[in-house]
Each structure stands twice: as structure tokens, then as C-alpha cells.
PDB file of C-alpha atoms in Angstrom:
ATOM      1  CA  GLN A   1      96.561  84.790 103.209  1.00  0.00           C
ATOM      2  CA  VAL A   2      98.477  87.502 105.036  1.00  0.00           C
ATOM      3  CA  ARG A   3      96.823  90.899 105.420  1.00  0.00           C
ATOM      4  CA  LEU A   4      99.221  93.808 105.756  1.00  0.00           C
ATOM      5  CA  GLU A   5      98.403  97.244 107.163  1.00  0.00           C
ATOM      6  CA  GLU A   6     100.842 100.149 107.133  1.00  0.00           C
ATOM      7  CA  SER A   7     100.990 103.210 109.349  1.00  0.00           C
ATOM      8  CA  GLY A   8     103.357 106.031 110.229  1.00  0.00           C
ATOM      9  CA  GLY A   9     103.444 108.104 107.070  1.00  0.00           C
ATOM     10  CA  GLY A  10     103.305 111.872 107.108  1.00  0.00           C
ATOM     11  CA  SER A  11     104.929 115.100 105.978  1.00  0.00           C
ATOM     12  CA  VAL A  12     108.465 116.082 106.919  1.00  0.00           C
ATOM     13  CA  SER A  13     111.101 118.534 105.797  1.00  0.00           C
ATOM     14  CA  ALA A  14     114.185 117.398 103.927  1.00  0.00           C
ATOM     15  CA  GLY A  15     116.732 115.946 106.322  1.00  0.00           C
ATOM     16  CA  GLY A  16     114.041 114.716 108.692  1.00  0.00           C
ATOM     17  CA  SER A  17     113.146 111.198 109.778  1.00  0.00           C
ATOM     18  CA  LEU A  18     110.085 108.972 109.779  1.00  0.00           C
ATOM     19  CA  SER A  19     109.407 105.444 110.937  1.00  0.00           C
ATOM     20  CA  LEU A  20     106.846 103.298 109.157  1.00  0.00           C
ATOM     21  CA  SER A  21     105.146 100.253 110.632  1.00  0.00           C
ATOM     22  CA  CYS A  22     103.339  97.349 109.009  1.00  0.00           C
ATOM     23  CA  VAL A  23     101.322  94.786 110.948  1.00  0.00           C
ATOM     24  CA  ALA A  24     100.647  91.334 109.552  1.00  0.00           C
ATOM     25  CA  LYS A  25      97.286  89.756 110.278  1.00  0.00           C
ATOM     26  CA  GLY A  26      95.632  86.486 109.399  1.00  0.00           C
ATOM     27  CA  SER A  27      98.747  84.352 109.166  1.00  0.00           C
ATOM     28  CA  SER A  28     102.130  84.051 110.797  1.00  0.00           C
ATOM     29  CA  LEU A  29     105.139  85.323 108.852  1.00  0.00           C
ATOM     30  CA  TRP A  30     106.876  81.976 109.059  1.00  0.00           C
ATOM     31  CA  ARG A  31     109.683  81.760 106.509  1.00  0.00           C
ATOM     32  CA  TYR A  32     108.752  84.796 104.478  1.00  0.00           C
ATOM     33  CA  CYS A  33     110.532  87.503 102.578  1.00  0.00           C
ATOM     34  CA  LEU A  34     109.366  90.895 103.825  1.00  0.00           C
ATOM     35  CA  ALA A  35     109.829  94.087 101.894  1.00  0.00           C
ATOM     36  CA  TRP A  36     108.996  97.732 101.513  1.00  0.00           C
ATOM     37  CA  PHE A  37     108.179  99.258  98.144  1.00  0.00           C
ATOM     38  CA  ARG A  38     107.171 102.742  97.131  1.00  0.00           C
ATOM     39  CA  HIS A  39     104.551 103.555  94.560  1.00  0.00           C
ATOM     40  CA  TYR A  40     104.393 106.659  92.419  1.00  0.00           C
ATOM     41  CA  PRO A  41     101.604 108.164  90.326  1.00  0.00           C
ATOM     42  CA  GLY A  42     101.295 106.412  87.001  1.00  0.00           C
ATOM     43  CA  ASN A  43     101.567 102.961  88.571  1.00  0.00           C
ATOM     44  CA  ARG A  44     105.352 103.017  88.868  1.00  0.00           C
ATOM     45  CA  ARG A  45     106.709 100.840  91.681  1.00  0.00           C
ATOM     46  CA  GLU A  46     110.182 100.772  93.227  1.00  0.00           C
ATOM     47  CA  ALA A  47     111.583  98.183  95.622  1.00  0.00           C
ATOM     48  CA  ILE A  48     113.361  99.726  98.609  1.00  0.00           C
ATOM     49  CA  ALA A  49     114.376  97.030 101.078  1.00  0.00           C
ATOM     50  CA  THR A  50     113.868  93.374 101.818  1.00  0.00           C
ATOM     51  CA  ILE A  51     114.591  91.107 104.766  1.00  0.00           C
ATOM     52  CA  ARG A  52     114.201  87.372 105.347  1.00  0.00           C
ATOM     53  CA  THR A  53     112.582  85.950 108.446  1.00  0.00           C
ATOM     54  CA  ASP A  54     112.087  82.441 109.776  1.00  0.00           C
ATOM     55  CA  GLY A  55     109.100  83.776 111.692  1.00  0.00           C
ATOM     56  CA  ILE A  56     111.008  84.604 114.831  1.00  0.00           C
ATOM     57  CA  ARG A  57     114.165  86.354 113.727  1.00  0.00           C
ATOM     58  CA  THR A  58     115.812  87.585 110.561  1.00  0.00           C
ATOM     59  CA  ASP A  59     118.253  85.082 109.154  1.00  0.00           C
ATOM     60  CA  ASP A  60     119.886  86.873 106.236  1.00  0.00           C
ATOM     61  CA  THR A  61     121.458  90.238 105.477  1.00  0.00           C
ATOM     62  CA  PRO A  62     118.854  92.833 104.461  1.00  0.00           C
ATOM     63  CA  ARG A  63     119.057  94.185 100.935  1.00  0.00           C
ATOM     64  CA  TYR A  64     118.492  97.802  99.984  1.00  0.00           C
ATOM     65  CA  ARG A  65     118.034  99.883  96.899  1.00  0.00           C
ATOM     66  CA  ASP A  66     121.213 101.897  96.304  1.00  0.00           C
ATOM     67  CA  SER A  67     119.459 105.232  96.697  1.00  0.00           C
ATOM     68  CA  VAL A  68     118.392 104.457 100.276  1.00  0.00           C
ATOM     69  CA  LYS A  69     121.459 102.600 101.562  1.00  0.00           C
ATOM     70  CA  GLY A  70     122.765 104.159 104.741  1.00  0.00           C
ATOM     71  CA  ARG A  71     119.548 106.122 105.247  1.00  0.00           C
ATOM     72  CA  PHE A  72     116.803 103.479 105.558  1.00  0.00           C
ATOM     73  CA  THR A  73     116.677 100.414 107.809  1.00  0.00           C
ATOM     74  CA  ILE A  74     114.225  97.523 107.513  1.00  0.00           C
ATOM     75  CA  SER A  75     113.506  95.342 110.525  1.00  0.00           C
ATOM     76  CA  HIS A  76     111.064  92.715 111.732  1.00  0.00           C
ATOM     77  CA  ASP A  77     109.605  91.914 115.133  1.00  0.00           C
ATOM     78  CA  GLY A  78     108.542  88.290 115.042  1.00  0.00           C
ATOM     79  CA  ALA A  79     106.729  88.378 118.352  1.00  0.00           C
ATOM     80  CA  GLN A  80     104.544  91.293 117.253  1.00  0.00           C
ATOM     81  CA  GLU A  81     104.305  90.328 113.561  1.00  0.00           C
ATOM     82  CA  MET A  82     105.507  93.791 112.652  1.00  0.00           C
ATOM     83  CA  ILE A  83     107.676  95.058 109.817  1.00  0.00           C
ATOM     84  CA  TYR A  84     109.386  98.425 110.200  1.00  0.00           C
ATOM     85  CA  LEU A  85     111.101 100.910 107.943  1.00  0.00           C
ATOM     86  CA  HIS A  86     113.153 103.575 109.681  1.00  0.00           C
ATOM     87  CA  MET A  87     114.011 106.445 107.357  1.00  0.00           C
ATOM     88  CA  ASN A  88     116.635 109.104 108.067  1.00  0.00           C
ATOM     89  CA  ASN A  89     117.929 112.069 106.086  1.00  0.00           C
ATOM     90  CA  LEU A  90     114.822 112.102 103.932  1.00  0.00           C
ATOM     91  CA  LYS A  91     114.928 113.813 100.544  1.00  0.00           C
ATOM     92  CA  PRO A  92     112.145 115.268  98.390  1.00  0.00           C
ATOM     93  CA  GLU A  93     112.642 112.410  95.927  1.00  0.00           C
ATOM     94  CA  ASP A  94     111.628 109.987  98.705  1.00  0.00           C
ATOM     95  CA  THR A  95     108.064 111.307  98.418  1.00  0.00           C
ATOM     96  CA  ALA A  96     105.793 108.369  97.536  1.00  0.00           C
ATOM     97  CA  ASN A  97     103.204 105.932  98.853  1.00  0.00           C
ATOM     98  CA  TYR A  98     105.091 103.327 100.886  1.00  0.00           C
ATOM     99  CA  VAL A  99     103.753  99.779 100.780  1.00  0.00           C
ATOM    100  CA  CYS A 100     104.846  96.707 102.709  1.00  0.00           C
ATOM    101  CA  ALA A 101     104.799  93.279 101.101  1.00  0.00           C
ATOM    102  CA  ALA A 102     105.384  89.652 101.972  1.00  0.00           C
ATOM    103  CA  GLY A 103     106.428  86.805  99.714  1.00  0.00           C
ATOM    104  CA  VAL A 104     106.996  83.083 100.139  1.00  0.00           C
ATOM    105  CA  HIS A 105     110.207  82.835  98.086  1.00  0.00           C
ATOM    106  CA  TYR A 106     112.145  82.351 101.349  1.00  0.00           C
ATOM    107  CA  TYR A 107     114.279  79.412 100.152  1.00  0.00           C
ATOM    108  CA  SER A 108     115.501  81.098  96.975  1.00  0.00           C
ATOM    109  CA  GLY A 109     116.658  84.232  98.794  1.00  0.00           C
ATOM    110  CA  CYS A 110     114.813  87.502  99.177  1.00  0.00           C
ATOM    111  CA  ARG A 111     115.117  89.917  96.301  1.00  0.00           C
ATOM    112  CA  LEU A 112     114.075  93.425  95.376  1.00  0.00           C
ATOM    113  CA  ASP A 113     111.647  92.181  92.747  1.00  0.00           C
ATOM    114  CA  GLY A 114     107.985  93.053  93.064  1.00  0.00           C
ATOM    115  CA  THR A 115     106.873  90.069  91.007  1.00  0.00           C
ATOM    116  CA  LEU A 116     107.988  87.733  93.805  1.00  0.00           C
ATOM    117  CA  TYR A 117     105.616  89.188  96.416  1.00  0.00           C
ATOM    118  CA  ASP A 118     101.975  88.187  96.595  1.00  0.00           C
ATOM    119  CA  ASN A 119     100.764  89.886  99.778  1.00  0.00           C
ATOM    120  CA  TRP A 120     100.507  93.670  99.749  1.00  0.00           C
ATOM    121  CA  GLY A 121      99.286  96.420 102.001  1.00  0.00           C
ATOM    122  CA  ARG A 122      97.534  99.555 100.762  1.00  0.00           C
ATOM    123  CA  GLY A 123     100.333 101.894 101.683  1.00  0.00           C
ATOM    124  CA  THR A 124     101.002 105.012 103.706  1.00  0.00           C
ATOM    125  CA  GLN A 125     101.918 108.343 102.143  1.00  0.00           C
ATOM    126  CA  VAL A 126     105.263 109.992 102.824  1.00  0.00           C
ATOM    127  CA  THR A 127     105.796 113.567 101.672  1.00  0.00           C
ATOM    128  CA  VAL A 128     109.166 115.283 101.977  1.00  0.00           C
ATOM    129  CA  SER A 129     109.358 119.012 101.358  1.00  0.00           C
ATOM    130  CA  SER A 130     112.499 120.858 100.374  1.00  0.00           C
TER     131      SER A 130
END
């Protein structure tokens, strides 16, 4: 079982940037789909980005939600077992609790579908003020 722990959230003004980190513990991320989601009050969840890794390097094109394309970048450091989300040009509507996730559906292609991920962190809060 992979344990995921996020960090890097905070408060920024619109147009600012933040970088989130997620460390994986307990198991290697060998042939996993890695993703970032954001959770809103009322239990609503939104997939943001996903990337596929063979444990050492990414081996497929990352996928992004349309609303964050060109602003957010997901990446993975296999040596450090880290997942990153770099966020630029942040908007007030980006305010949410950001959660990293890992799923074993590597061979079927990584998708922006929360039902496919079975390892979740607790999240880190991002607040963007106008």
C-alpha cells in the first residue's frame, strides 16, 4: 500500500504561482498512474492532471483538465518518489484542497477518473484571492 503525503499549499493572489509536492512512502511507484485532484466542500472532486510512470521515468504524455491546461504541470521524480504539481497564473476558482493519488491501471492508460485510483493523500489547501 502506498502512503501519499502532500505539501506546499498556501494562500496567493490571483496570477501568482505555487508548487505542490507529494511524497510516496511504503512502496515504490513502479508502473503506476499518478494524479492530482482537487476537492471542494460538499464532497465534490475534480481530476486535474495525470501522468504515467514506469517507476523511473514518465512514459506517456500527461493529461490535464481543460481548465488548467497551459497553467499547471504535473511531474514525477522517480529517484525521490515525488509527484509535483506546478501551478502558474492561479485564479480564485482554483481554490480547493489538492490531493495526490496513485493507481495501478498503468497498462490501460492513465485517465482523469477518480474511480481508478486507490491510494490517496489527505491533501493540502490552496487559496487564491482576487
